[in-house]
mmCIF file of C-alpha atoms in Angstrom:
data_model
loop_
_atom_site.group_PDB
_atom_site.id
_atom_site.type_symbol
_atom_site.label_atom_id
_atom_site.label_comp_id
_atom_site.label_asym_id
_atom_site.label_seq_id
_atom_site.Cartn_x
_atom_site.Cartn_y
_atom_site.Cartn_z
ATOM 1 C CA UNK Z 1330 163.784 103.955 167.348
ATOM 2 C CA UNK Z 1331 164.388 102.663 164.201
ATOM 3 C CA UNK Z 1332 160.292 101.304 163.796
ATOM 4 C CA UNK Z 1333 159.352 105.395 165.278
ATOM 5 C CA UNK Z 1334 161.378 106.581 162.433
ATOM 6 C CA UNK Z 1335 160.419 104.517 159.483
ATOM 7 C CA UNK Z 1336 156.902 105.098 160.582
ATOM 8 C CA UNK Z 1337 157.419 108.916 161.001
ATOM 9 C CA UNK Z 1338 158.705 108.511 157.339
ATOM 10 C CA UNK Z 1339 156.470 106.920 155.851
ATOM 11 C CA UNK Z 1340 153.621 109.595 157.857
ATOM 12 C CA UNK Z 1341 155.869 112.263 155.700
ATOM 13 C CA UNK Z 1342 155.810 110.295 152.345
ATOM 14 C CA UNK Z 1343 151.773 109.484 151.931
ATOM 15 C CA UNK Z 1344 149.610 112.045 151.487
ATOM 16 C CA UNK Z 1345 147.543 113.684 153.483
ATOM 17 C CA UNK Z 1346 143.813 112.895 152.267
ATOM 18 C CA UNK Z 1347 140.828 115.115 154.275
ATOM 19 C CA UNK Z 1348 137.799 112.387 154.396
ATOM 20 C CA UNK Z 1349 134.396 114.326 154.335
ATOM 21 C CA UNK Z 1350 132.602 115.101 157.414
ATOM 22 C CA UNK Z 1351 129.301 113.617 157.424
ATOM 23 C CA UNK Z 1352 126.230 114.951 159.603
ATOM 24 C CA UNK Z 1353 126.284 112.696 162.431
ATOM 25 C CA UNK Z 1354 123.370 114.573 163.865
ATOM 26 C CA UNK Z 1355 121.058 113.860 161.069
ATOM 27 C CA UNK Z 1356 122.507 111.056 159.238
ATOM 28 C CA UNK Z 1357 120.886 111.889 156.454
ATOM 29 C CA UNK Z 1358 122.403 112.307 152.566
ATOM 30 C CA UNK Z 1359 121.640 115.401 150.451
ATOM 31 C CA UNK Z 1360 119.308 114.920 147.316
ATOM 32 C CA UNK Z 1361 119.716 117.290 144.396
ATOM 33 C CA UNK Z 1362 116.235 118.171 143.658
ATOM 34 C CA UNK Z 1363 115.009 118.074 140.187
ATOM 35 C CA UNK Z 1364 115.081 121.303 138.232
ATOM 36 C CA UNK Z 1365 111.113 123.198 137.951
ATOM 37 C CA UNK Z 1366 110.437 122.477 134.279
ATOM 38 C CA UNK Z 1367 111.381 118.545 134.474
ATOM 39 C CA UNK Z 1368 107.726 117.784 134.191
ATOM 40 C CA UNK Z 1369 107.861 119.964 131.095
ATOM 41 C CA UNK Z 1370 110.397 118.175 129.040
ATOM 42 C CA UNK Z 1371 108.919 114.818 130.222
ATOM 43 C CA UNK Z 1372 105.451 115.634 128.803
ATOM 44 C CA UNK Z 1373 107.577 117.224 125.540
ATOM 45 C CA UNK Z 1374 109.531 113.949 125.186
ATOM 46 C CA UNK Z 1375 106.048 111.736 125.180
ATOM 47 C CA UNK Z 1376 104.221 113.671 122.897
ATOM 48 C CA UNK Z 1377 106.824 113.563 120.622
ATOM 49 C CA UNK Z 1378 107.522 109.819 121.036
ATOM 50 C CA UNK Z 1379 103.068 109.746 120.203
ATOM 51 C CA UNK Z 1380 103.322 111.387 117.016
ATOM 52 C CA UNK Z 1381 105.946 109.582 115.960
ATOM 53 C CA UNK Z 1382 104.118 106.496 116.440
ATOM 54 C CA UNK Z 1383 101.597 108.220 115.110
ATOM 55 C CA UNK Z 1384 102.759 108.428 111.562
ATOM 56 C CA UNK Z 1385 104.372 105.517 111.971
ATOM 57 C CA UNK Z 1386 101.654 103.577 112.421
ATOM 58 C CA UNK Z 1387 100.049 105.291 108.691
ATOM 59 C CA UNK Z 1388 102.646 104.259 106.886
ATOM 60 C CA UNK Z 1389 102.593 100.460 108.727
ATOM 61 C CA UNK Z 1390 98.457 100.600 107.748
ATOM 62 C CA UNK Z 1391 99.982 101.882 104.324
ATOM 63 C CA UNK Z 1392 102.163 99.270 104.089
ATOM 64 C CA UNK Z 1393 99.619 96.271 104.802
ATOM 65 C CA UNK Z 1394 97.171 97.752 102.139
ATOM 66 C CA UNK Z 1395 100.132 97.855 99.511
ATOM 67 C CA UNK Z 1396 101.479 94.478 100.447
ATOM 68 C CA UNK Z 1397 98.145 92.517 99.908
ATOM 69 C CA UNK Z 1398 97.539 94.564 96.682
ATOM 70 C CA UNK Z 1399 100.966 92.923 95.668
ATOM 71 C CA UNK Z 1400 100.202 89.028 96.673
ATOM 72 C CA UNK Z 1401 97.039 89.314 95.039
ATOM 73 C CA UNK Z 1402 98.528 90.817 91.999
ATOM 74 C CA UNK Z 1403 101.246 88.406 91.292
ATOM 75 C CA UNK Z 1404 99.124 85.366 92.544
ATOM 76 C CA UNK Z 1405 96.683 86.880 89.342
ATOM 77 C CA UNK Z 1406 99.783 86.968 87.176
ATOM 78 C CA UNK Z 1407 101.270 83.490 87.883
ATOM 79 C CA UNK Z 1408 97.039 81.846 87.214
ATOM 80 C CA UNK Z 1409 96.868 84.096 84.270
ATOM 81 C CA UNK Z 1410 100.465 82.726 82.422
ATOM 82 C CA UNK Z 1411 98.995 79.238 84.049
ATOM 83 C CA UNK Z 1412 95.768 79.447 82.388
ATOM 84 C CA UNK Z 1413 96.602 80.780 78.818
ATOM 85 C CA UNK Z 1414 96.229 77.922 76.465
ATOM 86 C CA UNK Z 1415 95.254 78.521 72.416
ATOM 87 C CA UNK Z 1416 94.509 75.316 70.201
ATOM 88 C CA UNK Z 1417 94.335 75.884 66.489
ATOM 89 C CA UNK Z 1418 92.941 73.062 63.746
ATOM 90 C CA UNK Z 1419 94.466 72.224 60.704
ATOM 91 C CA UNK Z 1420 92.332 70.037 58.034
ATOM 92 C CA UNK Z 1421 91.345 67.259 60.525
ATOM 93 C CA UNK Z 1422 90.398 67.565 64.528
ATOM 94 C CA UNK Z 1423 93.696 65.051 64.919
ATOM 95 C CA UNK Z 1424 96.174 67.686 63.475
ATOM 96 C CA UNK Z 1425 96.202 70.491 65.968
ATOM 97 C CA UNK Z 1426 98.731 73.348 66.879
ATOM 98 C CA UNK Z 1427 98.630 74.104 70.959
ATOM 99 C CA UNK Z 1428 100.656 77.140 72.481
ATOM 100 C CA UNK Z 1429 100.476 76.770 76.479
ATOM 101 C CA UNK Z 1430 102.969 78.216 79.169
ATOM 102 C CA UNK Z 1431 104.726 74.850 79.293
ATOM 103 C CA UNK Z 1432 106.162 74.907 75.925
ATOM 104 C CA UNK Z 1433 108.692 77.302 76.881
ATOM 105 C CA UNK Z 1434 110.890 77.546 79.674
ATOM 106 C CA UNK Z 1435 110.456 80.928 80.254
ATOM 107 C CA UNK Z 1436 106.978 81.254 80.836
ATOM 108 C CA UNK Z 1437 107.518 77.820 82.857
ATOM 109 C CA UNK Z 1438 109.784 79.573 85.706
ATOM 110 C CA UNK Z 1439 107.576 82.996 85.622
ATOM 111 C CA UNK Z 1440 104.916 80.790 86.602
ATOM 112 C CA UNK Z 1441 106.853 79.819 89.736
ATOM 113 C CA UNK Z 1442 108.780 82.563 90.501
ATOM 114 C CA UNK Z 1443 105.344 84.437 90.649
ATOM 115 C CA UNK Z 1444 103.816 81.810 92.711
ATOM 116 C CA UNK Z 1445 106.361 82.437 95.380
ATOM 117 C CA UNK Z 1446 106.609 86.057 95.605
ATOM 118 C CA UNK Z 1447 102.275 85.679 96.045
ATOM 119 C CA UNK Z 1448 102.790 83.232 98.919
ATOM 120 C CA UNK Z 1449 105.864 85.381 100.257
ATOM 121 C CA UNK Z 1450 103.618 88.514 100.353
ATOM 122 C CA UNK Z 1451 100.851 86.599 101.801
ATOM 123 C CA UNK Z 1452 102.821 85.364 105.042
ATOM 124 C CA UNK Z 1453 104.125 88.756 105.218
ATOM 125 C CA UNK Z 1454 101.113 90.026 106.331
ATOM 126 C CA UNK Z 1455 101.498 88.938 110.185
ATOM 127 C CA UNK Z 1456 104.622 90.870 110.225
ATOM 128 C CA UNK Z 1457 102.962 94.515 108.742
ATOM 129 C CA UNK Z 1458 99.998 93.655 111.152
ATOM 130 C CA UNK Z 1459 103.005 93.650 114.169
ATOM 131 C CA UNK Z 1460 104.659 96.968 112.324
ATOM 132 C CA UNK Z 1461 100.879 98.207 112.778
ATOM 133 C CA UNK Z 1462 101.107 96.892 116.858
ATOM 134 C CA UNK Z 1463 103.864 98.204 117.405
ATOM 135 C CA UNK Z 1464 104.893 101.155 115.350
ATOM 136 C CA UNK Z 1465 108.792 101.706 116.498
ATOM 137 C CA UNK Z 1466 109.595 98.279 116.589
ATOM 138 C CA UNK Z 1467 112.793 98.341 114.016
ATOM 139 C CA UNK Z 1468 113.859 94.108 114.047
ATOM 140 C CA UNK Z 1469 110.026 93.311 111.569
ATOM 141 C CA UNK Z 1470 110.646 96.169 109.294
ATOM 142 C CA UNK Z 1471 114.567 95.182 108.848
ATOM 143 C CA UNK Z 1472 113.290 91.815 108.148
ATOM 144 C CA UNK Z 1473 110.734 93.059 105.650
ATOM 145 C CA UNK Z 1474 113.164 95.371 103.347
ATOM 146 C CA UNK Z 1475 115.738 92.444 103.514
ATOM 147 C CA UNK Z 1476 112.958 89.855 101.723
ATOM 148 C CA UNK Z 1477 111.097 92.303 99.828
ATOM 149 C CA UNK Z 1478 114.318 93.568 97.962
ATOM 150 C CA UNK Z 1479 115.052 89.920 96.813
ATOM 151 C CA UNK Z 1480 111.377 89.190 95.782
ATOM 152 C CA UNK Z 1481 111.482 92.113 94.031
ATOM 153 C CA UNK Z 1482 114.957 91.265 92.310
ATOM 154 C CA UNK Z 1483 112.942 88.160 91.597
ATOM 155 C CA UNK Z 1484 109.817 89.125 90.498
ATOM 156 C CA UNK Z 1485 111.847 91.638 87.849
ATOM 157 C CA UNK Z 1486 113.921 89.091 86.581
ATOM 158 C CA UNK Z 1487 110.888 87.013 85.828
ATOM 159 C CA UNK Z 1488 108.563 89.528 84.227
ATOM 160 C CA UNK Z 1489 111.822 91.068 81.877
ATOM 161 C CA UNK Z 1490 112.345 87.238 80.938
ATOM 162 C CA UNK Z 1491 108.998 86.999 79.417
ATOM 163 C CA UNK Z 1492 108.306 90.635 78.569
ATOM 164 C CA UNK Z 1493 111.794 89.588 75.890
ATOM 165 C CA UNK Z 1494 109.512 86.054 74.755
ATOM 166 C CA UNK Z 1495 106.158 88.269 74.544
ATOM 167 C CA UNK Z 1496 107.893 91.149 71.846
ATOM 168 C CA UNK Z 1497 109.486 88.426 69.809
ATOM 169 C CA UNK Z 1498 105.596 86.607 69.543
ATOM 170 C CA UNK Z 1499 104.456 89.448 68.885
ATOM 171 C CA UNK Z 1500 107.159 90.823 66.319
ATOM 172 C CA UNK Z 1501 109.541 88.444 65.820
ATOM 173 C CA UNK Z 1502 113.074 88.834 64.510
ATOM 174 C CA UNK Z 1503 113.680 89.072 60.508
ATOM 175 C CA UNK Z 1504 117.364 89.001 61.382
ATOM 176 C CA UNK Z 1505 117.034 85.488 62.964
ATOM 177 C CA UNK Z 1506 114.003 84.926 60.909
ATOM 178 C CA UNK Z 1507 111.431 84.144 63.931
ATOM 179 C CA UNK Z 1508 108.047 84.842 62.698
ATOM 180 C CA UNK Z 1509 105.436 86.560 64.762
ATOM 181 C CA UNK Z 1510 103.097 83.847 65.703
ATOM 182 C CA UNK Z 1511 100.586 86.063 67.327
ATOM 183 C CA UNK Z 1512 98.884 86.894 63.678
ATOM 184 C CA UNK Z 1513 97.938 82.714 64.788
ATOM 185 C CA UNK Z 1514 97.474 82.789 68.201
ATOM 186 C CA UNK Z 1515 96.268 85.564 68.977
ATOM 187 C CA UNK Z 1516 94.761 84.871 72.632
ATOM 188 C CA UNK Z 1517 97.815 83.248 73.806
ATOM 189 C CA UNK Z 1518 99.391 85.821 73.372
ATOM 190 C CA UNK Z 1519 97.563 88.690 74.660
ATOM 191 C CA UNK Z 1520 97.283 86.691 77.765
ATOM 192 C CA UNK Z 1521 100.799 86.509 78.522
ATOM 193 C CA UNK Z 1522 101.272 89.985 77.441
ATOM 194 C CA UNK Z 1523 98.500 90.770 80.492
ATOM 195 C CA UNK Z 1524 100.290 88.237 83.040
ATOM 196 C CA UNK Z 1525 103.288 90.234 82.110
ATOM 197 C CA UNK Z 1526 102.171 93.694 82.735
ATOM 198 C CA UNK Z 1527 100.426 92.080 85.847
ATOM 199 C CA UNK Z 1528 104.032 90.880 87.339
ATOM 200 C CA UNK Z 1529 105.425 94.760 86.600
ATOM 201 C CA UNK Z 1530 103.115 95.763 88.658
ATOM 202 C CA UNK Z 1531 103.718 93.543 91.644
ATOM 203 C CA UNK Z 1532 107.719 94.625 91.167
ATOM 204 C CA UNK Z 1533 106.569 98.075 91.293
ATOM 205 C CA UNK Z 1534 104.531 97.629 94.514
ATOM 206 C CA UNK Z 1535 107.449 95.779 96.168
ATOM 207 C CA UNK Z 1536 110.158 98.748 94.970
ATOM 208 C CA UNK Z 1537 107.725 101.058 96.793
ATOM 209 C CA UNK Z 1538 107.476 98.926 99.820
ATOM 210 C CA UNK Z 1539 111.470 98.776 99.878
ATOM 211 C CA UNK Z 1540 111.484 102.417 99.668
ATOM 212 C CA UNK Z 1541 108.753 103.097 102.164
ATOM 213 C CA UNK Z 1542 110.482 100.322 104.677
ATOM 214 C CA UNK Z 1543 113.281 102.197 103.950
ATOM 215 C CA UNK Z 1544 112.068 105.708 104.864
ATOM 216 C CA UNK Z 1545 110.597 104.263 107.983
ATOM 217 C CA UNK Z 1546 113.932 103.288 109.274
ATOM 218 C CA UNK Z 1547 115.584 105.999 108.514
ATOM 219 C CA UNK Z 1548 113.451 108.347 110.639
ATOM 220 C CA UNK Z 1549 113.842 105.705 113.459
ATOM 221 C CA UNK Z 1550 117.253 105.805 113.835
#
């Protein structure tokens, strides 16, 4: 009796859950049909994706061209600075004054930095090709924008320091009694000035590459 009472109390306390009835005759589940305009939505989505990939591929091609130009410019700046020298004979051939880039640590650093930047830009061309083949890929663009930013800072630093030396060579400094040496070493100053200008052009191209990659990444998100 106690067991029956406990069972009846448990049945009274437990909530009654109604189980759904299945169609035993057919044994099939109901499947919701897609909306009538499902194909139109998918076609529109594909068209938007294709248009997005199209302009991103155009940006990647432009990035490749600018990267190639920047690599040539940086290596040309390093080569111009490294090969610029001038020798002035005085009285005899045994007494000569010679000017070359190794005389100044700033110019030596300039050659090293621009060589590194030119090498990096050359090695980054395959990543730019990957962005052309896969315009919607984010990791290659993220890698390029980080490295481009670092190389842009290095190039700007080397070009600015060398520009200060070139300015002193052209104009001198009366407060420090530094005389302009470009009156005697005209060819040397002309060569170093051209190298500095080329380095600033490479830095500007790197800055534009960073902006271009940032724009492409922003439109990806």
